[in-house]
CSV table of C-alpha atoms and ligand atoms in Angstrom, one decimal:
chain,number,residue,atom,x,y,z
Y,1,SER,CA,11.1,-31.3,40.5
Y,2,ALA,CA,10.8,-27.6,39.7
Y,3,LYS,CA,14.3,-27.6,38.3
Y,4,ALA,CA,13.5,-30.5,35.9
Y,5,ALA,CA,10.3,-28.8,34.8
Y,6,GLY,CA,12.2,-25.6,34.2
Y,7,SER,CA,14.7,-27.4,32.1
Y,8,ASN,CA,12.0,-29.1,30.2
Y,9,GLN,CA,10.4,-25.8,29.5
Y,10,TRP,CA,13.7,-24.4,28.3
Y,11,SER,CA,14.3,-27.2,25.9
Y,12,PHE,CA,10.7,-26.9,24.6
Y,13,PHE,CA,11.3,-23.2,24.2
Y,14,LYS,CA,14.6,-23.8,22.4
Y,15,GLN,CA,13.0,-26.4,20.1
Y,16,GLN,CA,10.2,-23.9,19.2
Y,17,MET,CA,12.8,-21.2,18.5
Y,18,THR,CA,14.8,-23.5,16.3
Y,19,GLU,CA,11.6,-24.4,14.4
Y,20,ARG,CA,10.7,-20.8,13.9
Y,21,ALA,CA,14.2,-19.9,12.7
Y,22,ALA,CA,14.0,-22.8,10.3
Y,23,VAL,CA,10.7,-21.8,8.9
Y,24,ARG,CA,12.0,-18.3,8.5
Y,25,LEU,CA,15.1,-19.5,6.7
Y,26,ARG,CA,13.0,-21.6,4.4
Y,27,THR,CA,10.6,-18.8,3.6
Y,28,GLU,CA,13.5,-16.4,3.0
Y,29,ALA,CA,15.1,-18.9,0.6
Y,30,SER,CA,11.9,-19.4,-1.3
Y,31,LEU,CA,11.3,-15.6,-1.4
Y,32,HIS,CA,14.7,-15.3,-3.2
Y,33,ASP,CA,13.6,-18.0,-5.6
Y,34,ALA,CA,10.3,-16.3,-6.1
Y,35,LEU,CA,12.0,-13.1,-7.1
Y,36,LYS,CA,14.3,-14.9,-9.4
Y,37,ASN,CA,11.5,-17.0,-11.0
Y,38,ASN,CA,9.0,-14.2,-11.4
Y,39,GLU,CA,6.5,-15.6,-9.0
Y,40,PHE,CA,5.2,-12.3,-7.7
Y,41,LEU,CA,2.3,-10.4,-9.3
Y,42,LEU,CA,0.4,-7.2,-8.7
Y,43,TYR,CA,-3.4,-6.9,-8.2
Y,44,PHE,CA,-5.0,-3.5,-8.5
Y,45,GLN,CA,-7.8,-2.1,-6.5
Y,46,PRO,CA,-9.6,1.0,-7.8
Y,47,LYS,CA,-10.2,4.2,-5.7
Y,48,PHE,CA,-13.3,6.1,-6.4
Y,49,ASP,CA,-14.3,9.8,-6.1
Y,50,LEU,CA,-17.2,9.5,-3.7
Y,51,ASN,CA,-19.0,12.4,-5.4
Y,52,THR,CA,-18.7,11.5,-9.0
Y,53,ASN,CA,-18.2,7.8,-8.7
Y,54,GLN,CA,-15.2,8.1,-11.1
Y,55,VAL,CA,-12.1,6.0,-10.7
Y,56,VAL,CA,-9.4,8.4,-9.7
Y,57,GLY,CA,-6.5,6.0,-9.0
Y,58,CYS,CA,-5.6,2.5,-7.8
Y,59,GLU,CA,-3.5,0.6,-5.3
Y,60,ALA,CA,-1.0,-2.0,-6.3
Y,61,LEU,CA,-1.2,-5.0,-4.0
Y,62,ILE,CA,1.4,-7.8,-4.2
Y,63,ARG,CA,0.5,-11.5,-4.5
Y,64,TRP,CA,2.8,-14.6,-4.6
Y,65,GLN,CA,1.8,-17.3,-7.0
Y,66,LYS,CA,3.3,-20.4,-5.5
Y,67,ASP,CA,2.5,-23.9,-6.7
Y,68,GLY,CA,-0.7,-22.8,-8.3
Y,69,ARG,CA,-1.9,-20.9,-5.2
Y,70,LEU,CA,-2.0,-17.2,-4.5
Y,71,ILE,CA,-0.4,-16.3,-1.2
Y,72,SER,CA,-1.5,-13.2,0.6
Y,73,PRO,CA,1.1,-10.5,1.4
Y,74,MET,CA,0.1,-10.7,5.1
Y,75,SER,CA,1.8,-14.1,5.3
Y,76,PHE,CA,5.1,-13.2,3.5
Y,77,ILE,CA,5.6,-9.4,3.8
Y,78,PRO,CA,6.4,-9.7,7.6
Y,79,VAL,CA,9.1,-12.4,6.9
Y,80,ALA,CA,10.4,-10.3,4.0
Y,81,GLU,CA,10.7,-7.4,6.4
Y,82,GLU,CA,12.5,-9.4,9.0
Y,83,THR,CA,15.1,-10.8,6.6
Y,84,GLY,CA,15.7,-7.7,4.5
Y,85,ILE,CA,14.5,-9.2,1.2
Y,86,ILE,CA,11.6,-6.7,1.3
Y,87,ILE,CA,14.1,-4.2,-0.3
Y,88,PRO,CA,14.4,-6.0,-3.7
Y,89,ILE,CA,10.8,-7.1,-3.5
Y,90,GLY,CA,9.6,-3.5,-2.9
Y,91,ARG,CA,11.8,-2.3,-5.7
Y,92,TRP,CA,10.2,-4.8,-8.0
Y,93,VAL,CA,6.8,-3.5,-7.0
Y,94,ILE,CA,7.8,0.1,-7.8
Y,95,GLU,CA,9.4,-0.9,-11.1
Y,96,GLN,CA,6.4,-3.0,-12.1
Y,97,SER,CA,4.0,-0.2,-11.3
Y,98,CYS,CA,6.1,2.2,-13.5
Y,99,LYS,CA,5.9,-0.3,-16.3
Y,100,VAL,CA,2.2,-0.6,-16.0
Y,101,ILE,CA,1.7,3.2,-16.1
Y,102,ARG,CA,3.9,3.4,-19.1
Y,103,GLU,CA,2.0,0.6,-20.8
Y,104,TRP,CA,-1.4,2.2,-20.2
Y,105,GLN,CA,-0.1,5.4,-21.6
Y,106,ARG,CA,1.2,3.7,-24.7
Y,107,LYS,CA,-1.9,1.6,-25.3
Y,108,TYR,CA,-4.7,4.0,-24.3
Y,109,ASN,CA,-3.1,7.4,-24.1
Y,110,TYR,CA,-4.5,7.4,-20.6
Y,111,ALA,CA,-3.3,6.5,-17.1
Y,112,ILE,CA,-4.4,6.9,-13.5
Y,113,PRO,CA,-2.1,7.2,-10.5
Y,114,ILE,CA,-0.9,3.9,-8.9
Y,115,ALA,CA,-0.2,3.8,-5.2
Y,116,VAL,CA,2.5,1.4,-4.0
Y,117,ASN,CA,3.1,0.3,-0.4
Y,118,VAL,CA,6.5,0.9,0.9
Y,119,ALA,CA,7.6,-1.1,4.0
Y,120,SER,CA,9.3,0.4,7.0
Y,121,GLN,CA,12.7,-1.0,6.3
Y,122,GLN,CA,12.4,-0.1,2.6
Y,123,PHE,CA,11.6,3.4,3.5
Y,124,ALA,CA,14.6,3.6,5.8
Y,125,ASP,CA,16.9,2.3,3.0
Y,126,ALA,CA,19.1,5.0,1.5
Y,127,SER,CA,18.5,3.8,-2.0
Y,128,LEU,CA,14.7,4.3,-2.0
Y,129,VAL,CA,14.5,7.9,-3.1
Y,130,PRO,CA,17.2,7.7,-5.8
Y,131,ASP,CA,15.7,4.4,-7.0
Y,132,ILE,CA,12.2,5.9,-7.4
Y,133,LYS,CA,13.4,9.0,-9.2
Y,134,GLN,CA,15.5,6.9,-11.5
Y,135,LEU,CA,12.7,4.5,-12.3
Y,136,ALA,CA,10.3,7.4,-13.1
Y,137,ILE,CA,12.9,8.8,-15.5
Y,138,ARG,CA,13.6,5.4,-17.1
Y,139,TYR,CA,9.9,4.7,-17.8
Y,140,GLN,CA,9.2,8.3,-18.6
Y,141,ILE,CA,6.3,8.6,-16.2
Y,142,ARG,CA,5.1,11.8,-14.6
Y,143,PRO,CA,5.8,11.6,-10.8
Y,144,GLU,CA,2.3,12.5,-9.9
Y,145,LEU,CA,1.2,9.2,-11.3
Y,146,LEU,CA,3.1,7.3,-8.6
Y,147,GLU,CA,2.0,7.5,-5.0
Y,148,ILE,CA,4.0,6.2,-2.1
Y,149,GLU,CA,1.9,4.6,0.8
Y,150,ILE,CA,3.7,4.5,4.1
Y,151,THR,CA,2.1,3.4,7.3
Y,152,GLU,CA,1.8,5.8,10.1
Y,153,THR,CA,3.9,3.4,12.3
Y,154,SER,CA,6.9,3.4,9.8
Y,155,LEU,CA,6.9,7.2,9.8
Y,156,MET,CA,7.1,7.2,13.6
Y,157,ASN,CA,10.3,5.1,13.7
Y,158,ASP,CA,12.4,8.1,13.0
Y,159,VAL,CA,10.5,11.3,12.4
Y,160,GLU,CA,13.4,13.5,11.5
Y,161,GLN,CA,14.6,11.0,8.8
Y,162,ALA,CA,11.0,10.6,7.6
Y,163,ILE,CA,10.6,14.3,7.1
Y,164,THR,CA,13.8,14.5,5.1
Y,165,LYS,CA,12.9,11.7,2.8
Y,166,LEU,CA,9.3,12.7,2.4
Y,167,GLU,CA,10.5,16.2,1.4
Y,168,GLN,CA,12.7,14.7,-1.3
Y,169,LEU,CA,9.9,12.7,-2.6
Y,170,LYS,CA,7.3,15.4,-2.5
Y,171,SER,CA,9.6,18.0,-4.1
Y,172,ALA,CA,10.2,15.5,-6.9
Y,173,GLY,CA,6.4,15.4,-7.4
Y,174,PHE,CA,5.5,12.0,-6.1
Y,175,GLY,CA,2.3,11.6,-4.1
Y,176,ILE,CA,2.7,10.6,-0.5
Y,177,ALA,CA,-0.1,8.8,1.5
Y,178,VAL,CA,-0.1,7.9,5.2
Y,179,ASP,CA,-1.5,4.4,5.2
Y,180,ASP,CA,-3.6,2.8,8.0
Y,181,PHE,CA,-4.0,6.2,9.6
Y,182,GLY,CA,-5.4,6.1,13.1
Y,183,THR,CA,-3.6,3.0,14.2
Y,184,GLY,CA,-0.2,4.4,14.9
Y,185,TYR,CA,-0.8,6.8,17.8
Y,186,SER,CA,1.1,9.6,16.0
Y,187,SER,CA,1.1,12.9,17.8
Y,188,LEU,CA,-0.8,15.6,16.1
Y,189,SER,CA,1.9,18.1,16.7
Y,190,TYR,CA,4.4,16.5,14.3
Y,191,LEU,CA,1.8,15.3,11.8
Y,192,ARG,CA,1.7,19.0,10.8
Y,193,HIS,CA,5.3,18.9,9.8
Y,194,LEU,CA,5.1,15.8,7.6
Y,195,PRO,CA,5.1,16.8,3.9
Y,196,ILE,CA,2.3,14.4,2.9
Y,197,THR,CA,-0.5,14.7,0.4
Y,198,THR,CA,-3.0,12.0,1.4
Y,199,MET,CA,-4.3,10.3,4.5
Y,200,LYS,CA,-5.9,6.9,4.3
Y,201,ILE,CA,-8.3,6.2,7.1
Y,202,ASP,CA,-7.7,2.6,8.4
Y,203,ARG,CA,-10.5,0.2,7.6
Y,204,ALA,CA,-10.9,-0.6,11.3
Y,205,PHE,CA,-12.6,2.8,11.7
Y,206,VAL,CA,-14.6,2.5,8.4
Y,207,SER,CA,-16.0,-0.8,9.5
Y,208,ASP,CA,-17.5,0.9,12.6
Y,209,LEU,CA,-19.6,3.3,10.4
Y,210,PRO,CA,-22.2,4.6,10.6
Y,211,GLU,CA,-23.0,3.8,14.2
Y,212,ASP,CA,-19.6,4.4,15.7
Y,213,SER,CA,-18.2,7.5,13.9
Y,214,ALA,CA,-16.2,9.4,16.4
Y,215,ILE,CA,-12.8,8.4,15.2
Y,216,ALA,CA,-13.6,8.7,11.5
Y,217,SER,CA,-15.1,12.2,12.1
Y,218,THR,CA,-11.9,13.3,14.0
Y,219,ILE,CA,-9.6,12.0,11.2
Y,220,LEU,CA,-11.7,13.8,8.6
Y,221,MET,CA,-11.6,17.0,10.5
Y,222,LEU,CA,-7.8,16.7,11.0
Y,223,GLY,CA,-7.3,16.0,7.3
Y,224,ARG,CA,-9.3,19.0,6.3
Y,225,GLN,CA,-7.4,21.2,8.6
Y,226,LEU,CA,-4.1,20.0,7.2
Y,227,ASP,CA,-5.4,20.3,3.7
Y,228,LEU,CA,-4.9,16.6,2.8
Y,229,THR,CA,-6.8,14.4,0.5
Y,230,ILE,CA,-8.6,11.8,2.5
Y,231,VAL,CA,-9.1,8.2,1.3
Y,232,ALA,CA,-11.3,5.8,3.3
Y,233,GLU,CA,-10.2,2.2,3.1
Y,234,GLY,CA,-12.3,-0.9,3.4
Y,235,ILE,CA,-15.7,0.4,2.4
Y,236,GLU,CA,-17.9,-2.7,2.4
Y,237,ASN,CA,-21.5,-1.4,2.2
Y,238,ILE,CA,-23.6,1.5,1.0
Y,239,GLN,CA,-24.2,2.8,4.6
Y,240,GLN,CA,-20.5,3.3,5.1
Y,241,GLN,CA,-20.2,4.9,1.6
Y,242,GLU,CA,-23.1,7.3,2.3
Y,243,TRP,CA,-21.8,8.3,5.7
Y,244,LEU,CA,-18.4,9.1,4.2
Y,245,LYS,CA,-19.8,11.0,1.3
Y,246,GLU,CA,-22.0,13.1,3.6
Y,247,ASN,CA,-19.1,13.8,5.8
Y,248,GLN,CA,-16.9,15.2,3.0
Y,249,CYS,CA,-14.6,12.3,2.6
Y,250,GLU,CA,-13.4,12.6,-1.0
Y,251,ILE,CA,-12.2,9.2,-2.0
Y,252,GLY,CA,-13.1,5.6,-1.2
Y,253,GLN,CA,-11.7,2.1,-1.7
Y,254,GLY,CA,-13.2,-1.2,-0.7
Y,255,PHE,CA,-15.0,-4.4,-1.6
Y,256,TYR,CA,-18.3,-2.4,-1.9
Y,257,PHE,CA,-16.8,-0.9,-5.1
Y,258,SER,CA,-14.3,-3.7,-6.1
Y,259,GLN,CA,-12.0,-6.3,-4.9
Y,260,PRO,CA,-8.3,-6.0,-5.9
Y,261,LEU,CA,-8.2,-7.4,-9.5
Y,262,PRO,CA,-5.7,-9.0,-11.7
Y,263,ILE,CA,-4.2,-6.6,-14.2
Y,264,GLU,CA,-6.0,-7.7,-17.3
Y,265,GLU,CA,-9.4,-7.4,-15.6
Y,266,PHE,CA,-8.6,-4.0,-14.0
Y,267,GLU,CA,-7.3,-2.7,-17.4
Y,268,GLU,CA,-10.4,-3.9,-19.2
Y,269,LYS,CA,-12.8,-2.4,-16.6
Y,270,TYR,CA,-11.2,0.9,-15.8
Y,271,ILE,CA,-8.6,1.8,-18.3
Y,272,ALA,CA,-9.4,0.5,-21.8
Y,273,CYS,CA,-12.8,2.3,-21.9
Y,274,ASN,CA,-11.1,5.6,-21.4
Y,275,THR,CA,-9.1,5.7,-24.6
Y,276,ALA,CA,-10.9,8.8,-25.7
Y,277,LYS,CA,-9.9,10.8,-22.7
Y,278,ILE,CA,-6.6,12.6,-22.8
Y,279,MET,CA,-6.6,13.8,-19.2
Y,280,HIS,CA,-3.8,12.5,-16.9
Y,281,VAL,CA,-1.5,11.9,-19.8
K,301,LIG,P1,-3.0,-2.1,2.9
K,301,LIG,O1,-1.9,-1.3,2.2
K,301,LIG,O2,-3.7,-1.3,4.0
K,301,LIG,O3,-4.0,-2.6,1.8
K,301,LIG,C1,-5.4,-2.7,1.9
K,301,LIG,C2,-5.7,-4.1,2.2
K,301,LIG,O4,-7.1,-4.2,2.5
K,301,LIG,C3,-5.6,-5.1,1.0
K,301,LIG,O5,-5.3,-6.4,1.5
K,301,LIG,C4,-7.0,-5.1,0.4
K,301,LIG,O6,-7.2,-6.2,-0.4
K,301,LIG,C5,-7.8,-5.1,1.7
K,301,LIG,N1,-9.1,-4.5,1.4
K,301,LIG,C6,-9.5,-3.6,0.5
K,301,LIG,N2,-10.8,-3.3,0.6
K,301,LIG,C7,-11.3,-4.1,1.6
K,301,LIG,C8,-12.6,-4.2,2.2
K,301,LIG,O7,-13.6,-3.6,1.8
K,301,LIG,N3,-12.7,-5.1,3.3
K,301,LIG,C9,-11.6,-5.8,3.7
K,301,LIG,N4,-11.8,-6.6,4.7
K,301,LIG,N5,-10.4,-5.7,3.2
K,301,LIG,C10,-10.2,-4.8,2.1
K,301,LIG,P2,-4.0,-7.2,0.9
K,301,LIG,O8,-3.9,-7.1,-0.6
K,301,LIG,O9,-4.2,-8.6,1.5
K,301,LIG,O10,-2.8,-6.5,1.6
K,301,LIG,C11,-2.6,-6.5,3.0
K,301,LIG,C12,-1.5,-5.6,3.4
K,301,LIG,O11,-0.3,-6.2,2.9
K,301,LIG,C13,-1.6,-4.2,2.8
K,301,LIG,O12,-2.4,-3.4,3.6
K,301,LIG,C14,-0.1,-3.8,2.9
K,301,LIG,O13,0.2,-3.4,4.2
K,301,LIG,C15,0.6,-5.1,2.6
K,301,LIG,N6,1.0,-5.1,1.2
K,301,LIG,C16,0.4,-5.4,0.1
K,301,LIG,N7,1.1,-5.3,-1.0
K,301,LIG,C17,2.3,-4.8,-0.6
K,301,LIG,C18,3.5,-4.4,-1.2
K,301,LIG,O14,3.7,-4.4,-2.5
K,301,LIG,N8,4.6,-4.0,-0.4
K,301,LIG,C19,4.4,-3.9,0.9
K,301,LIG,N9,5.5,-3.5,1.7
K,301,LIG,N10,3.3,-4.3,1.6
K,301,LIG,C20,2.3,-4.7,0.8
K,302,LIG,MG1,-1.8,0.5,1.3
K,303,LIG,MG1,-4.2,0.4,4.6
K,304,LIG,MG1,-2.8,-2.4,6.3
């Protein structure tokens, strides 16, 4: 009967929910262990000045080394966000990045800015701004060397709150980038009021280049009007790189230049060779 079918569907649904909850609980427990046992690490992807081909910064991207395998952030960051454990994980990312900047300065008398991704819930947390300021002081790093990446969607959750926090971060000297720009349907009228320094064009729009350039052109125009630095994400080939350069995009990041690299490799390729330079210190 229909009633029996309905009841079967319900118990199937309930069973699915229970399984999902169990998986979530297991993942949450192992994320706690991962933090305790130091199983996270950061990879670094360089950002290039498209005119000079110089490395001008990098993005720190988290990985989870679990039973000899590297797990992508896409499979654990969403769970970490749902359960709240993103806050200590995110703090670890920021502290680790401060340590790396400090270490490069000590070893090479040179450092480039590191961008860290801040999750929605982490951005909403009251301890974020004081934590970042305190870490920058503890590791004696200039705030310009740390850039906070926040997705457009996170900023939209509570615009008033976002403006207040961004103002605190910006006036302390930290860089602020809107990540995945173009995917969040933000209204242009309030974008003007956000105290940001950088806009990252989402790779969805870069991958359409050069054939389909309407959205990339619009974002570049907007960024210029608001006087922001524009970074294109996900550049995978020379055609995309050339289009962006011709259209006055200043900075690029993507597999065409480099994959995200383990720290030793990144350091050897992009930092160690710059010992002679004293800029950025
Ligand atoms: P995102 O912040 O937009 O980072 C860019 C992602 O695009 C990275 O993936 C990077 O490896 C990838 N990518 C870079 N260049 C190319 C390219 O040319 N082609 C393609 N197809 N992909 C490219 P990854 O490392 O897997 O990170 C995925 C997302 O996970 C990040 O997107 C970010 O939202 C999140 N994430 C990574 N690390 C952290 C973290 O420490 N904290 C938080 N909250 N989120 C993080
Ligand atoms: Mg990012
Ligand atoms: Mg992005
Ligand atoms: Mg993304």
